[in-house]
mmCIF file of C-alpha atoms and ligand atoms in Angstrom:
data_model
loop_
_atom_site.group_PDB
_atom_site.id
_atom_site.type_symbol
_atom_site.label_atom_id
_atom_site.label_comp_id
_atom_site.label_asym_id
_atom_site.label_seq_id
_atom_site.Cartn_x
_atom_site.Cartn_y
_atom_site.Cartn_z
ATOM 1 C CA UNK A 1447 -108.946 16.558 -76.666
ATOM 2 C CA UNK A 1448 -112.463 17.213 -78.882
ATOM 3 C CA UNK A 1449 -116.095 16.108 -77.299
ATOM 4 C CA UNK A 1450 -116.893 12.900 -77.785
ATOM 5 C CA UNK A 1451 -118.030 11.689 -81.446
ATOM 6 C CA UNK A 1452 -121.539 9.900 -81.434
ATOM 7 C CA UNK A 1453 -121.413 8.977 -85.453
ATOM 8 C CA UNK A 1454 -118.407 7.937 -86.369
ATOM 9 C CA UNK A 1455 -116.725 10.861 -89.045
ATOM 10 C CA UNK A 1456 -113.406 10.701 -88.148
ATOM 11 C CA UNK A 1457 -112.653 14.259 -90.219
ATOM 12 C CA UNK A 1458 -114.210 15.531 -87.089
ATOM 13 C CA UNK A 1459 -111.041 15.114 -85.423
ATOM 14 C CA UNK A 1460 -109.187 17.542 -87.605
ATOM 15 C CA UNK A 1461 -105.413 15.834 -86.095
ATOM 16 C CA UNK A 1462 -106.677 12.346 -87.059
ATOM 17 C CA UNK A 1463 -107.299 12.317 -90.725
ATOM 18 C CA UNK A 1464 -105.215 10.347 -92.656
ATOM 19 C CA UNK A 1465 -103.111 13.264 -94.696
ATOM 20 C CA UNK A 1466 -102.412 15.203 -91.089
ATOM 21 C CA UNK A 1467 -101.166 11.237 -89.384
ATOM 22 C CA UNK A 1468 -98.717 10.898 -93.024
ATOM 23 C CA UNK A 1469 -98.164 15.202 -92.337
ATOM 24 C CA UNK A 1470 -96.806 14.234 -89.044
ATOM 25 C CA UNK A 1471 -95.417 11.349 -89.598
ATOM 26 C CA UNK A 1472 -93.719 12.884 -92.637
ATOM 27 C CA UNK A 1473 -92.320 15.879 -90.684
ATOM 28 C CA UNK A 1474 -90.989 13.557 -88.396
ATOM 29 C CA UNK A 1475 -89.501 10.998 -90.595
ATOM 30 C CA UNK A 1476 -87.756 13.830 -92.155
ATOM 31 C CA UNK A 1477 -86.480 15.787 -88.468
ATOM 32 C CA UNK A 1478 -85.329 11.577 -87.826
ATOM 33 C CA UNK A 1479 -82.965 11.842 -90.867
ATOM 34 C CA UNK A 1480 -81.831 15.777 -90.432
ATOM 35 C CA UNK A 1481 -80.664 14.791 -87.354
ATOM 36 C CA UNK A 1482 -77.005 14.794 -87.982
ATOM 37 C CA UNK A 1483 -75.873 13.621 -83.992
ATOM 38 C CA UNK A 1484 -77.192 11.882 -81.132
ATOM 39 C CA UNK A 1485 -77.794 15.821 -79.241
ATOM 40 C CA UNK A 1486 -79.730 16.737 -82.218
ATOM 41 C CA UNK A 1487 -81.793 13.419 -82.093
ATOM 42 C CA UNK A 1488 -82.683 14.030 -78.319
ATOM 43 C CA UNK A 1489 -83.898 16.598 -79.151
ATOM 44 C CA UNK A 1490 -86.111 15.602 -82.088
ATOM 45 C CA UNK A 1491 -87.620 12.510 -80.589
ATOM 46 C CA UNK A 1492 -89.056 14.996 -77.534
ATOM 47 C CA UNK A 1493 -90.419 16.826 -80.985
ATOM 48 C CA UNK A 1494 -91.528 14.122 -82.688
ATOM 49 C CA UNK A 1495 -92.263 11.305 -80.440
ATOM 50 C CA UNK A 1496 -92.348 12.939 -77.021
ATOM 51 C CA UNK A 1497 -95.535 12.887 -74.935
ATOM 52 C CA UNK A 1498 -96.298 16.765 -76.168
ATOM 53 C CA UNK A 1499 -95.739 15.932 -79.715
ATOM 54 C CA UNK A 1500 -98.162 16.529 -82.216
ATOM 55 C CA UNK A 1501 -98.566 12.215 -82.711
ATOM 56 C CA UNK A 1502 -98.773 11.636 -79.310
ATOM 57 C CA UNK A 1503 -101.440 14.783 -79.012
ATOM 58 C CA UNK A 1504 -103.089 13.368 -82.312
ATOM 59 C CA UNK A 1505 -103.345 9.961 -80.311
ATOM 60 C CA UNK A 1506 -104.928 11.136 -77.570
ATOM 61 C CA UNK A 1507 -107.601 12.258 -79.838
ATOM 62 C CA UNK A 1508 -108.971 8.244 -80.371
ATOM 63 C CA UNK A 1509 -110.417 8.293 -77.361
ATOM 64 C CA UNK A 1510 -113.254 11.080 -78.724
ATOM 65 C CA UNK A 1511 -113.746 8.999 -81.383
ATOM 66 C CA UNK A 1512 -117.115 6.720 -81.403
ATOM 67 C CA UNK A 1513 -116.405 2.936 -80.297
ATOM 68 C CA UNK A 1514 -116.074 1.698 -84.668
ATOM 69 C CA UNK A 1515 -114.231 4.138 -85.768
ATOM 70 C CA UNK A 1516 -111.229 4.316 -83.216
ATOM 71 C CA UNK A 1517 -110.032 0.742 -84.413
ATOM 72 C CA UNK A 1518 -108.863 2.360 -88.008
ATOM 73 C CA UNK A 1519 -107.751 5.710 -86.292
ATOM 74 C CA UNK A 1520 -105.765 3.938 -83.712
ATOM 75 C CA UNK A 1521 -104.623 1.776 -86.707
ATOM 76 C CA UNK A 1522 -103.352 4.512 -88.554
ATOM 77 C CA UNK A 1523 -101.764 6.467 -86.009
ATOM 78 C CA UNK A 1524 -99.942 3.406 -84.786
ATOM 79 C CA UNK A 1525 -98.785 2.177 -88.145
ATOM 80 C CA UNK A 1526 -97.754 6.567 -88.340
ATOM 81 C CA UNK A 1527 -95.699 6.229 -84.528
ATOM 82 C CA UNK A 1528 -94.699 3.061 -85.271
ATOM 83 C CA UNK A 1529 -92.340 3.940 -88.471
ATOM 84 C CA UNK A 1530 -91.349 7.223 -86.620
ATOM 85 C CA UNK A 1531 -89.849 4.856 -84.261
ATOM 86 C CA UNK A 1532 -88.267 2.681 -85.853
ATOM 87 C CA UNK A 1533 -86.877 5.214 -87.858
ATOM 88 C CA UNK A 1534 -85.573 6.557 -84.773
ATOM 89 C CA UNK A 1535 -83.743 3.375 -83.640
ATOM 90 C CA UNK A 1536 -82.066 3.237 -86.567
ATOM 91 C CA UNK A 1537 -80.970 6.392 -87.036
ATOM 92 C CA UNK A 1538 -79.859 6.662 -83.648
ATOM 93 C CA UNK A 1539 -78.166 2.616 -84.162
ATOM 94 C CA UNK A 1540 -76.631 4.805 -87.139
ATOM 95 C CA UNK A 1541 -75.063 7.734 -85.032
ATOM 96 C CA UNK A 1542 -73.726 5.614 -82.115
ATOM 97 C CA UNK A 1543 -71.893 3.361 -84.102
ATOM 98 C CA UNK A 1544 -70.272 6.721 -85.860
ATOM 99 C CA UNK A 1545 -69.303 8.145 -83.102
ATOM 100 C CA UNK A 1546 -68.176 4.950 -81.619
ATOM 101 C CA UNK A 1547 -66.029 4.595 -84.876
ATOM 102 C CA UNK A 1548 -65.142 8.621 -84.282
ATOM 103 C CA UNK A 1549 -64.167 7.918 -80.667
ATOM 104 C CA UNK A 1550 -61.948 4.260 -81.704
ATOM 105 C CA UNK A 1551 -59.169 6.658 -83.886
ATOM 106 C CA UNK A 1552 -59.854 10.351 -81.806
ATOM 107 C CA UNK A 1553 -58.819 8.570 -78.717
ATOM 108 C CA UNK A 1554 -56.499 6.190 -79.542
ATOM 109 C CA UNK A 1555 -53.679 5.592 -78.178
ATOM 110 C CA UNK A 1556 -50.497 4.950 -79.404
ATOM 111 C CA UNK A 1557 -48.787 2.635 -77.396
ATOM 112 C CA UNK A 1558 -45.586 2.360 -79.233
ATOM 113 C CA UNK A 1559 -44.869 6.434 -77.643
ATOM 114 C CA UNK A 1560 -42.660 6.892 -75.220
ATOM 115 C CA UNK A 1561 -43.595 7.182 -71.514
ATOM 116 C CA UNK A 1562 -41.479 9.701 -70.007
ATOM 117 C CA UNK A 1563 -40.392 12.945 -71.711
ATOM 118 C CA UNK A 1564 -37.526 13.334 -69.223
ATOM 119 C CA UNK A 1565 -36.101 9.739 -69.357
ATOM 120 C CA UNK A 1566 -34.132 9.108 -66.574
ATOM 121 C CA UNK A 1567 -30.672 7.904 -68.072
ATOM 122 C CA UNK A 1568 -28.281 5.173 -66.400
ATOM 123 C CA UNK A 1569 -25.594 5.232 -64.517
ATOM 124 C CA UNK A 1570 -22.573 3.874 -66.121
ATOM 125 C CA UNK A 1571 -21.624 0.333 -66.513
ATOM 126 C CA UNK A 1572 -17.749 1.686 -65.475
ATOM 127 C CA UNK A 1573 -19.569 2.862 -61.826
ATOM 128 C CA UNK A 1574 -21.435 -0.217 -61.806
ATOM 129 C CA UNK A 1575 -18.422 -2.510 -62.141
ATOM 130 C CA UNK A 1576 -16.112 -1.181 -60.223
ATOM 131 C CA UNK A 1577 -18.334 -1.435 -56.977
ATOM 132 C CA UNK A 1578 -19.215 -4.691 -57.466
ATOM 133 C CA UNK A 1579 -15.914 -5.413 -56.986
ATOM 134 C CA UNK A 1580 -15.618 -3.014 -54.266
ATOM 135 C CA UNK A 1581 -17.815 -5.356 -52.821
ATOM 136 C CA UNK A 1582 -16.000 -8.201 -53.869
ATOM 137 C CA UNK A 1583 -12.768 -7.121 -52.163
ATOM 138 C CA UNK A 1584 -15.148 -5.438 -48.992
ATOM 139 C CA UNK A 1585 -16.935 -9.006 -48.688
ATOM 140 C CA UNK A 1586 -13.126 -10.555 -48.013
ATOM 141 C CA UNK A 1587 -12.272 -7.312 -45.249
ATOM 142 C CA UNK A 1588 -10.468 -5.036 -47.972
ATOM 143 C CA UNK A 1589 -10.999 -1.381 -47.628
ATOM 144 C CA UNK A 1590 -11.580 1.214 -50.240
ATOM 145 C CA UNK A 1591 -8.862 3.513 -50.590
ATOM 146 C CA UNK A 1592 -8.577 7.027 -52.710
ATOM 147 C CA UNK A 1593 -6.035 9.037 -53.685
ATOM 148 C CA UNK A 1594 -6.124 12.200 -55.082
ATOM 149 C CA UNK A 1595 -5.799 12.512 -59.334
ATOM 150 C CA UNK A 1596 -3.215 15.682 -59.307
ATOM 151 C CA UNK A 1597 -0.123 14.070 -57.939
ATOM 152 C CA UNK A 1598 2.857 14.440 -56.905
ATOM 153 C CA UNK A 1599 5.763 13.001 -59.409
ATOM 154 C CA UNK A 1600 7.818 11.273 -56.203
ATOM 155 C CA UNK A 1601 4.526 9.414 -55.316
ATOM 156 C CA UNK A 1602 3.043 8.649 -58.705
ATOM 157 C CA UNK A 1603 7.545 7.693 -59.463
ATOM 158 C CA UNK A 1604 9.837 8.116 -57.861
ATOM 159 C CA UNK A 1605 8.204 6.584 -54.454
ATOM 160 C CA UNK A 1606 6.974 3.280 -56.545
ATOM 161 C CA UNK A 1607 10.874 3.176 -57.650
ATOM 162 C CA UNK A 1608 10.154 4.701 -60.758
ATOM 163 C CA UNK A 1609 14.072 5.414 -62.064
ATOM 164 C CA UNK A 1610 14.007 9.306 -63.091
ATOM 165 C CA UNK A 1611 14.776 8.370 -66.925
ATOM 166 C CA UNK A 1612 12.472 6.172 -67.095
ATOM 167 C CA UNK A 1613 10.065 6.636 -70.482
ATOM 168 C CA UNK A 1614 7.140 6.807 -68.199
ATOM 169 C CA UNK A 1615 8.132 10.104 -67.228
ATOM 170 C CA UNK A 1616 8.486 11.863 -70.211
ATOM 171 C CA UNK A 1617 6.248 14.418 -71.539
ATOM 172 C CA UNK A 1618 4.869 12.407 -74.482
ATOM 173 C CA UNK A 1619 3.665 9.824 -71.726
ATOM 174 C CA UNK A 1620 2.435 11.514 -69.000
ATOM 175 C CA UNK A 1621 0.309 14.758 -68.411
ATOM 176 C CA UNK A 1622 2.730 17.477 -66.530
ATOM 177 C CA UNK A 1623 0.722 19.890 -64.805
ATOM 178 C CA UNK A 1624 4.160 21.611 -63.380
ATOM 179 C CA UNK A 1625 7.146 20.497 -64.943
ATOM 180 C CA UNK A 1626 9.643 19.728 -61.864
ATOM 181 C CA UNK A 1627 11.467 22.285 -59.966
ATOM 182 C CA UNK A 1628 9.862 24.733 -61.394
ATOM 183 C CA UNK A 1629 8.137 26.998 -59.027
ATOM 184 C CA UNK A 1630 7.870 24.884 -56.137
ATOM 185 C CA UNK A 1631 11.090 25.268 -54.884
ATOM 186 C CA UNK A 1632 10.613 23.523 -51.800
ATOM 187 C CA UNK A 1633 8.877 20.653 -53.340
ATOM 188 C CA UNK A 1634 11.574 19.675 -56.591
ATOM 189 C CA UNK A 1635 9.325 17.074 -57.108
ATOM 190 C CA UNK A 1636 6.303 18.183 -60.105
ATOM 191 C CA UNK A 1637 3.054 17.371 -60.159
ATOM 192 C CA UNK A 1638 1.138 15.278 -62.433
ATOM 193 C CA UNK A 1639 -2.013 13.614 -63.785
ATOM 194 C CA UNK A 1640 -1.776 10.308 -62.033
ATOM 195 C CA UNK A 1641 -0.406 7.385 -64.561
ATOM 196 C CA UNK A 1642 -1.869 5.030 -62.681
ATOM 197 C CA UNK A 1643 -3.703 3.786 -59.747
ATOM 198 C CA UNK A 1644 -0.052 2.441 -57.669
ATOM 199 C CA UNK A 1645 0.932 5.688 -55.779
ATOM 200 C CA UNK A 1646 -2.134 4.896 -54.022
ATOM 201 C CA UNK A 1647 0.121 2.219 -52.346
ATOM 202 C CA UNK A 1648 2.161 4.174 -51.182
ATOM 203 C CA UNK A 1649 -0.326 6.767 -49.648
ATOM 204 C CA UNK A 1650 -1.742 4.535 -48.084
ATOM 205 C CA UNK A 1651 1.059 2.462 -46.239
ATOM 206 C CA UNK A 1652 2.342 5.679 -44.844
ATOM 207 C CA UNK A 1653 -1.235 6.348 -43.843
ATOM 208 C CA UNK A 1654 -1.749 2.945 -41.654
ATOM 209 C CA UNK A 1655 0.250 1.087 -40.044
ATOM 210 C CA UNK A 1656 0.173 -3.567 -41.236
ATOM 211 C CA UNK A 1657 -1.761 -5.062 -42.214
ATOM 212 C CA UNK A 1658 -3.174 -3.155 -44.970
ATOM 213 C CA UNK A 1659 -5.194 -5.225 -47.375
ATOM 214 C CA UNK A 1660 -6.588 -2.448 -49.582
ATOM 215 C CA UNK A 1661 -8.471 -1.687 -52.725
ATOM 216 C CA UNK A 1662 -8.102 1.438 -54.755
ATOM 217 C CA UNK A 1663 -10.039 2.272 -57.274
ATOM 218 C CA UNK A 1664 -9.042 5.559 -59.419
ATOM 219 C CA UNK A 1665 -9.177 7.817 -62.166
ATOM 220 C CA UNK A 1666 -6.303 7.740 -64.178
ATOM 221 C CA UNK A 1667 -4.929 10.039 -67.640
ATOM 222 C CA UNK A 1668 -1.964 9.345 -70.171
ATOM 223 C CA UNK A 1669 -0.854 10.886 -73.223
ATOM 224 C CA UNK A 1670 -3.043 8.474 -74.645
ATOM 225 C CA UNK A 1671 -4.862 8.808 -78.441
ATOM 226 C CA UNK A 1672 -8.482 8.001 -78.221
ATOM 227 C CA UNK A 1673 -9.059 5.421 -80.033
ATOM 228 C CA UNK A 1674 -10.896 1.572 -79.952
ATOM 229 C CA UNK A 1675 -8.850 0.293 -77.084
ATOM 230 C CA UNK A 1676 -7.199 2.955 -75.521
ATOM 231 C CA UNK A 1677 -9.046 6.563 -73.881
ATOM 232 C CA UNK A 1678 -6.813 8.827 -71.969
ATOM 233 C CA UNK A 1679 -9.018 9.372 -69.233
ATOM 234 C CA UNK A 1680 -9.763 5.792 -67.853
ATOM 235 C CA UNK A 1681 -9.809 3.489 -64.467
ATOM 236 C CA UNK A 1682 -8.173 1.633 -62.138
ATOM 237 C CA UNK A 1683 -8.649 -0.892 -59.763
ATOM 238 C CA UNK A 1684 -5.521 -1.145 -57.982
ATOM 239 C CA UNK A 1685 -5.512 -3.558 -54.761
ATOM 240 C CA UNK A 1686 -2.814 -3.337 -52.200
ATOM 241 C CA UNK A 1687 -1.627 -6.417 -49.306
ATOM 242 C CA UNK A 1688 0.591 -5.973 -46.355
ATOM 243 C CA UNK A 1689 0.840 -8.628 -44.051
ATOM 244 C CA UNK A 1690 3.316 -10.640 -42.385
ATOM 245 C CA UNK A 1691 4.958 -14.074 -44.611
ATOM 246 C CA UNK A 1692 1.874 -13.536 -47.379
ATOM 247 C CA UNK A 1693 3.652 -14.617 -51.245
ATOM 248 C CA UNK A 1694 2.604 -15.165 -54.749
ATOM 249 C CA UNK A 1695 0.739 -17.594 -53.694
ATOM 250 C CA UNK A 1696 -1.576 -15.175 -51.724
ATOM 251 C CA UNK A 1697 -2.029 -12.884 -54.646
ATOM 252 C CA UNK A 1698 -2.993 -16.078 -56.954
ATOM 253 C CA UNK A 1699 -5.784 -17.109 -54.620
ATOM 254 C CA UNK A 1700 -6.847 -13.501 -54.578
ATOM 255 C CA UNK A 1701 -7.171 -12.726 -57.777
ATOM 256 C CA UNK A 1702 -8.927 -16.538 -58.683
ATOM 257 C CA UNK A 1703 -11.303 -15.084 -56.008
ATOM 258 C CA UNK A 1704 -11.981 -11.886 -58.057
ATOM 259 C CA UNK A 1705 -12.710 -14.219 -61.235
ATOM 260 C CA UNK A 1706 -15.151 -16.279 -59.300
ATOM 261 C CA UNK A 1707 -17.290 -13.208 -57.962
ATOM 262 C CA UNK A 1708 -17.352 -11.895 -61.377
ATOM 263 C CA UNK A 1709 -17.048 -14.873 -64.228
ATOM 264 C CA UNK A 1710 -18.121 -17.949 -62.497
ATOM 265 C CA UNK A 1711 -16.850 -21.471 -60.897
ATOM 266 C CA UNK A 1712 -13.954 -23.676 -63.137
ATOM 267 C CA UNK A 1713 -11.836 -20.731 -64.611
ATOM 268 C CA UNK A 1714 -8.264 -20.943 -63.727
ATOM 269 C CA UNK A 1715 -5.618 -17.848 -64.286
ATOM 270 C CA UNK A 1716 -2.583 -17.874 -64.594
ATOM 271 C CA UNK A 1717 0.978 -15.130 -64.524
ATOM 272 C CA UNK A 1718 3.525 -14.169 -66.458
ATOM 273 C CA UNK A 1719 6.408 -12.676 -66.268
ATOM 274 C CA UNK A 1720 6.933 -9.196 -65.993
ATOM 275 C CA UNK A 1721 8.853 -6.037 -65.198
ATOM 276 C CA UNK A 1722 7.363 -3.147 -63.231
ATOM 277 C CA UNK A 1723 9.867 -1.346 -60.875
ATOM 278 C CA UNK A 1724 7.769 -1.289 -57.987
ATOM 279 C CA UNK A 1725 7.109 -5.378 -57.625
ATOM 280 C CA UNK A 1726 9.737 -7.668 -57.631
ATOM 281 C CA UNK A 1727 8.995 -10.169 -58.453
ATOM 282 C CA UNK A 1728 6.128 -9.182 -61.026
ATOM 283 C CA UNK A 1729 3.706 -10.285 -64.089
ATOM 284 C CA UNK A 1730 0.849 -10.103 -66.139
ATOM 285 C CA UNK A 1731 -1.915 -11.859 -64.572
ATOM 286 C CA UNK A 1732 -3.913 -13.588 -67.446
ATOM 287 C CA UNK A 1733 -7.307 -15.523 -66.616
ATOM 288 C CA UNK A 1734 -8.991 -18.217 -69.114
ATOM 289 C CA UNK A 1735 -11.257 -17.003 -71.775
ATOM 290 C CA UNK A 1736 -14.745 -17.186 -69.831
ATOM 291 C CA UNK A 1737 -16.652 -17.725 -73.334
ATOM 292 C CA UNK A 1738 -14.754 -20.739 -75.249
ATOM 293 C CA UNK A 1739 -13.442 -21.319 -71.486
ATOM 294 C CA UNK A 1740 -9.609 -21.474 -73.457
ATOM 295 C CA UNK A 1741 -11.079 -24.270 -75.987
ATOM 296 C CA UNK A 1742 -10.409 -21.729 -79.284
ATOM 297 C CA UNK A 1743 -6.903 -21.617 -78.478
ATOM 298 C CA UNK A 1744 -5.314 -23.695 -81.254
ATOM 299 C CA UNK A 1745 -8.901 -24.853 -82.735
ATOM 300 C CA UNK A 1746 -9.495 -22.844 -85.859
ATOM 301 C CA UNK A 1747 -12.645 -24.648 -85.861
ATOM 302 C CA UNK A 1748 -13.748 -23.130 -82.355
ATOM 303 C CA UNK A 1749 -12.639 -19.325 -83.264
ATOM 304 C CA UNK A 1750 -13.475 -17.056 -80.248
ATOM 305 C CA UNK A 1751 -14.198 -13.485 -80.419
ATOM 306 C CA UNK A 1752 -13.438 -12.703 -76.641
ATOM 307 C CA UNK A 1753 -10.810 -13.900 -76.131
ATOM 308 C CA UNK A 1754 -9.207 -13.622 -80.203
ATOM 309 C CA UNK A 1755 -9.450 -17.609 -79.597
ATOM 310 C CA UNK A 1756 -6.087 -17.474 -77.376
ATOM 311 C CA UNK A 1757 -7.966 -18.643 -75.240
ATOM 312 C CA UNK A 1758 -6.613 -16.718 -72.120
ATOM 313 C CA UNK A 1759 -7.473 -12.800 -71.409
ATOM 314 C CA UNK A 1760 -5.434 -10.417 -70.183
ATOM 315 C CA UNK A 1761 -6.217 -9.292 -66.922
ATOM 316 C CA UNK A 1762 -3.738 -7.366 -65.496
ATOM 317 C CA UNK A 1763 -0.253 -5.923 -64.253
ATOM 318 C CA UNK A 1764 0.163 -7.875 -60.394
ATOM 319 C CA UNK A 1765 3.211 -9.092 -58.223
ATOM 320 C CA UNK A 1766 5.013 -8.742 -54.333
ATOM 321 C CA UNK A 1767 5.775 -5.722 -53.255
ATOM 322 C CA UNK A 1768 9.305 -4.270 -54.281
ATOM 323 C CA UNK A 1769 10.760 -4.390 -51.117
ATOM 324 C CA UNK A 1770 12.656 -0.767 -51.745
ATOM 325 C CA UNK A 1771 8.365 0.482 -51.945
ATOM 326 C CA UNK A 1772 7.945 -1.365 -48.893
ATOM 327 C CA UNK A 1773 11.195 1.046 -47.199
ATOM 328 C CA UNK A 1774 10.180 4.515 -48.840
ATOM 329 C CA UNK A 1775 6.811 4.136 -47.580
ATOM 330 C CA UNK A 1776 8.177 2.997 -44.030
ATOM 331 C CA UNK A 1777 7.298 -0.377 -43.268
ATOM 332 C CA UNK A 1778 10.202 -3.006 -42.614
ATOM 333 C CA UNK A 1779 10.516 -5.120 -45.867
ATOM 334 C CA UNK A 1780 12.087 -8.245 -43.284
ATOM 335 C CA UNK A 1781 9.152 -8.340 -41.266
ATOM 336 C CA UNK A 1782 6.174 -7.898 -43.855
ATOM 337 C CA UNK A 1783 5.750 -8.538 -47.966
ATOM 338 C CA UNK A 1784 3.317 -7.370 -49.599
ATOM 339 C CA UNK A 1785 1.729 -8.064 -53.203
ATOM 340 C CA UNK A 1786 -0.298 -5.578 -55.690
ATOM 341 C CA UNK A 1787 -2.504 -5.840 -58.514
ATOM 342 C CA UNK A 1788 -3.538 -3.504 -61.042
ATOM 343 C CA UNK A 1789 -5.852 -3.376 -63.810
ATOM 344 C CA UNK A 1790 -8.359 -1.408 -66.262
ATOM 345 C CA UNK A 1791 -11.553 -1.036 -65.543
ATOM 346 C CA UNK A 1792 -12.570 -0.238 -69.170
ATOM 347 C CA UNK A 1793 -10.502 -3.054 -71.573
ATOM 348 C CA UNK A 1794 -12.386 -4.998 -67.451
ATOM 349 C CA UNK A 1795 -16.323 -3.776 -69.511
ATOM 350 C CA UNK A 1796 -14.976 -4.430 -72.834
ATOM 351 C CA UNK A 1797 -14.620 -8.088 -72.751
ATOM 352 C CA UNK A 1798 -16.673 -8.738 -70.082
ATOM 353 C CA UNK A 1799 -20.070 -7.140 -72.365
ATOM 354 C CA UNK A 1800 -18.762 -7.193 -75.609
ATOM 355 C CA UNK A 1801 -18.552 -3.739 -76.139
ATOM 356 C CA UNK A 1802 -16.269 -3.388 -79.116
ATOM 357 C CA UNK A 1803 -15.148 0.146 -79.423
ATOM 358 C CA UNK A 1804 -14.332 2.419 -75.805
ATOM 359 C CA UNK A 1805 -14.918 5.451 -77.691
ATOM 360 C CA UNK A 1806 -18.712 4.214 -76.564
ATOM 361 C CA UNK A 1807 -17.606 4.375 -73.190
ATOM 362 C CA UNK A 1808 -16.553 7.640 -73.103
ATOM 363 C CA UNK A 1809 -19.601 9.673 -75.153
ATOM 364 C CA UNK A 1810 -21.956 9.561 -72.404
ATOM 365 C CA UNK A 1811 -25.269 8.347 -75.006
ATOM 366 C CA UNK A 1812 -27.469 6.771 -72.474
ATOM 367 C CA UNK A 1813 -27.997 4.422 -75.775
ATOM 368 C CA UNK A 1814 -25.158 3.132 -74.543
ATOM 369 C CA UNK A 1815 -25.447 2.936 -70.513
ATOM 370 C CA UNK A 1816 -28.957 1.800 -70.543
ATOM 371 C CA UNK A 1817 -28.508 -1.896 -71.821
ATOM 372 C CA UNK A 1818 -26.568 -2.279 -68.658
ATOM 373 C CA UNK A 1819 -29.306 -1.741 -66.432
ATOM 374 C CA UNK A 1820 -30.275 0.939 -63.285
ATOM 375 C CA UNK A 1821 -28.018 -1.265 -61.097
ATOM 376 C CA UNK A 1822 -27.977 1.027 -57.955
HETATM 377 C C1 FA5 B 157 -0.053 -0.653 -64.516
HETATM 378 O O1 FA5 B 157 -0.322 1.052 -64.697
HETATM 379 C C2 FA5 B 157 0.189 -0.793 -63.033
HETATM 380 N N1 FA5 B 157 0.094 0.559 -61.864
HETATM 381 C C3 FA5 B 157 -0.414 -2.081 -62.802
HETATM 382 C C4 FA5 B 157 0.059 -2.428 -61.339
HETATM 383 C C5 FA5 B 157 -0.185 -2.588 -60.296
HETATM 384 C C6 FA5 B 157 1.351 -3.882 -61.514
HETATM 385 C C7 FA5 B 157 0.324 -2.652 -59.089
HETATM 386 C C8 FA5 B 157 1.631 -4.189 -60.727
HETATM 387 C C9 FA5 B 157 1.457 -3.957 -59.370
HETATM 388 P P1 FA5 B 157 -0.229 -0.723 -67.233
HETATM 389 O O2 FA5 B 157 0.829 0.266 -67.519
HETATM 390 O O3 FA5 B 157 -0.020 -2.299 -67.824
HETATM 391 O O4 FA5 B 157 0.590 -1.136 -65.277
HETATM 392 O O5 FA5 B 157 -1.952 -0.550 -66.813
HETATM 393 C C10 FA5 B 157 -2.729 -1.375 -65.678
HETATM 394 C C11 FA5 B 157 -4.069 -1.633 -67.214
HETATM 395 O O6 FA5 B 157 -4.208 -0.273 -67.607
HETATM 396 C C12 FA5 B 157 -3.461 -2.505 -68.653
HETATM 397 O O7 FA5 B 157 -4.078 -3.721 -68.092
HETATM 398 C C13 FA5 B 157 -5.248 -1.888 -69.622
HETATM 399 O O8 FA5 B 157 -6.031 -3.044 -68.467
HETATM 400 C C14 FA5 B 157 -5.353 -0.554 -68.319
HETATM 401 N N2 FA5 B 157 -5.105 0.446 -69.533
HETATM 402 C C15 FA5 B 157 -3.657 0.818 -69.590
HETATM 403 N N3 FA5 B 157 -3.486 1.896 -71.067
HETATM 404 C C16 FA5 B 157 -4.973 1.868 -70.914
HETATM 405 C C17 FA5 B 157 -5.375 2.966 -72.078
HETATM 406 N N4 FA5 B 157 -4.638 3.907 -72.180
HETATM 407 N N5 FA5 B 157 -7.183 3.064 -71.943
HETATM 408 C C18 FA5 B 157 -7.352 2.180 -71.361
HETATM 409 N N6 FA5 B 157 -6.752 1.195 -70.309
HETATM 410 C C19 FA5 B 157 -5.602 1.038 -70.182
#
């Protein structure tokens, strides 16, 4: 700091000359305006408005002025430093606004992007529906039984009373793994990809002593073209009960319980006569349409897509186990009777979930399976 002035002469203090203060102010203002970002502005502040800045050092010189000169110099200095501080605050606000706008753009999160780059698949609804049906029957005391998909003709046809000349045994209908009589001299029976789950009935009866209550889910194969309502590989569930005194009424009551568990209360079922070599009598089992509850039948004002306005939906084939089948499996038909029921899960899935094309079920596209949920 300069020595005190005895008489007023601001020129004596070089740094307090008006033009010098203006120069320092203008230099500071130019530096503030030139600061391109907040870091640069911070440096500008230290250099032009900090304790060691030219204006601050000049400010200290005011003390060296005579009292009557201090006011004028102080006013001039105050205005210069005020202008610099104001410019600094304005530039800081401007740069902060620029930074905030940039951050908003650069750090924006697109919440619509997939959150998982390796999404988990979903269990196939055929699997979950099969398990649901198994649960219904296990709760009634049934066991789950399985059999091989590559099956002998004997189990697939003969033991089920399906005669040698039955059309189902023709090469056009059944996929033969080994033709009868060839290679397998010891076993005359040919080998096929099972065409239904009914051979598991026979295997189960040979394996266990009655009473028998089993449910047999599994994959089956037929020479069918893949189209909207057929697939050459599909899933059936077979139900078999062998006990003393079983009748068609037990069969109907059991299926009605299954229908209630899968579709809700209040739906009736009906039996239509049919023929299967392995059951006698045999029937086709229908359930009342769970969407229109039968109201669409004969009512053009209330069409129903689910049952094609029939009012009924075909569930599958059933009947009392033919005594010949019981005998082939070593069970006394005089003592025991039994009922069986077999149905296709793909068809059940179609009408239960309004799937219009069976091909969607076999293509393995998660866009089909995902809407059914991740049921474990
Ligand atoms: C049978 O397979 C008998 N074994 C069912 C049975 C069991 C009757 C026990 C009596 C006692 P059917 O050929 O009708 O029957 O087939 C049963 C179900 O399989 C059909 O109702 C249908 O839902 C399904 N199905 C048949 N062919 C196909 C196919 N190509 N694609 C998908 N589902 C099919």
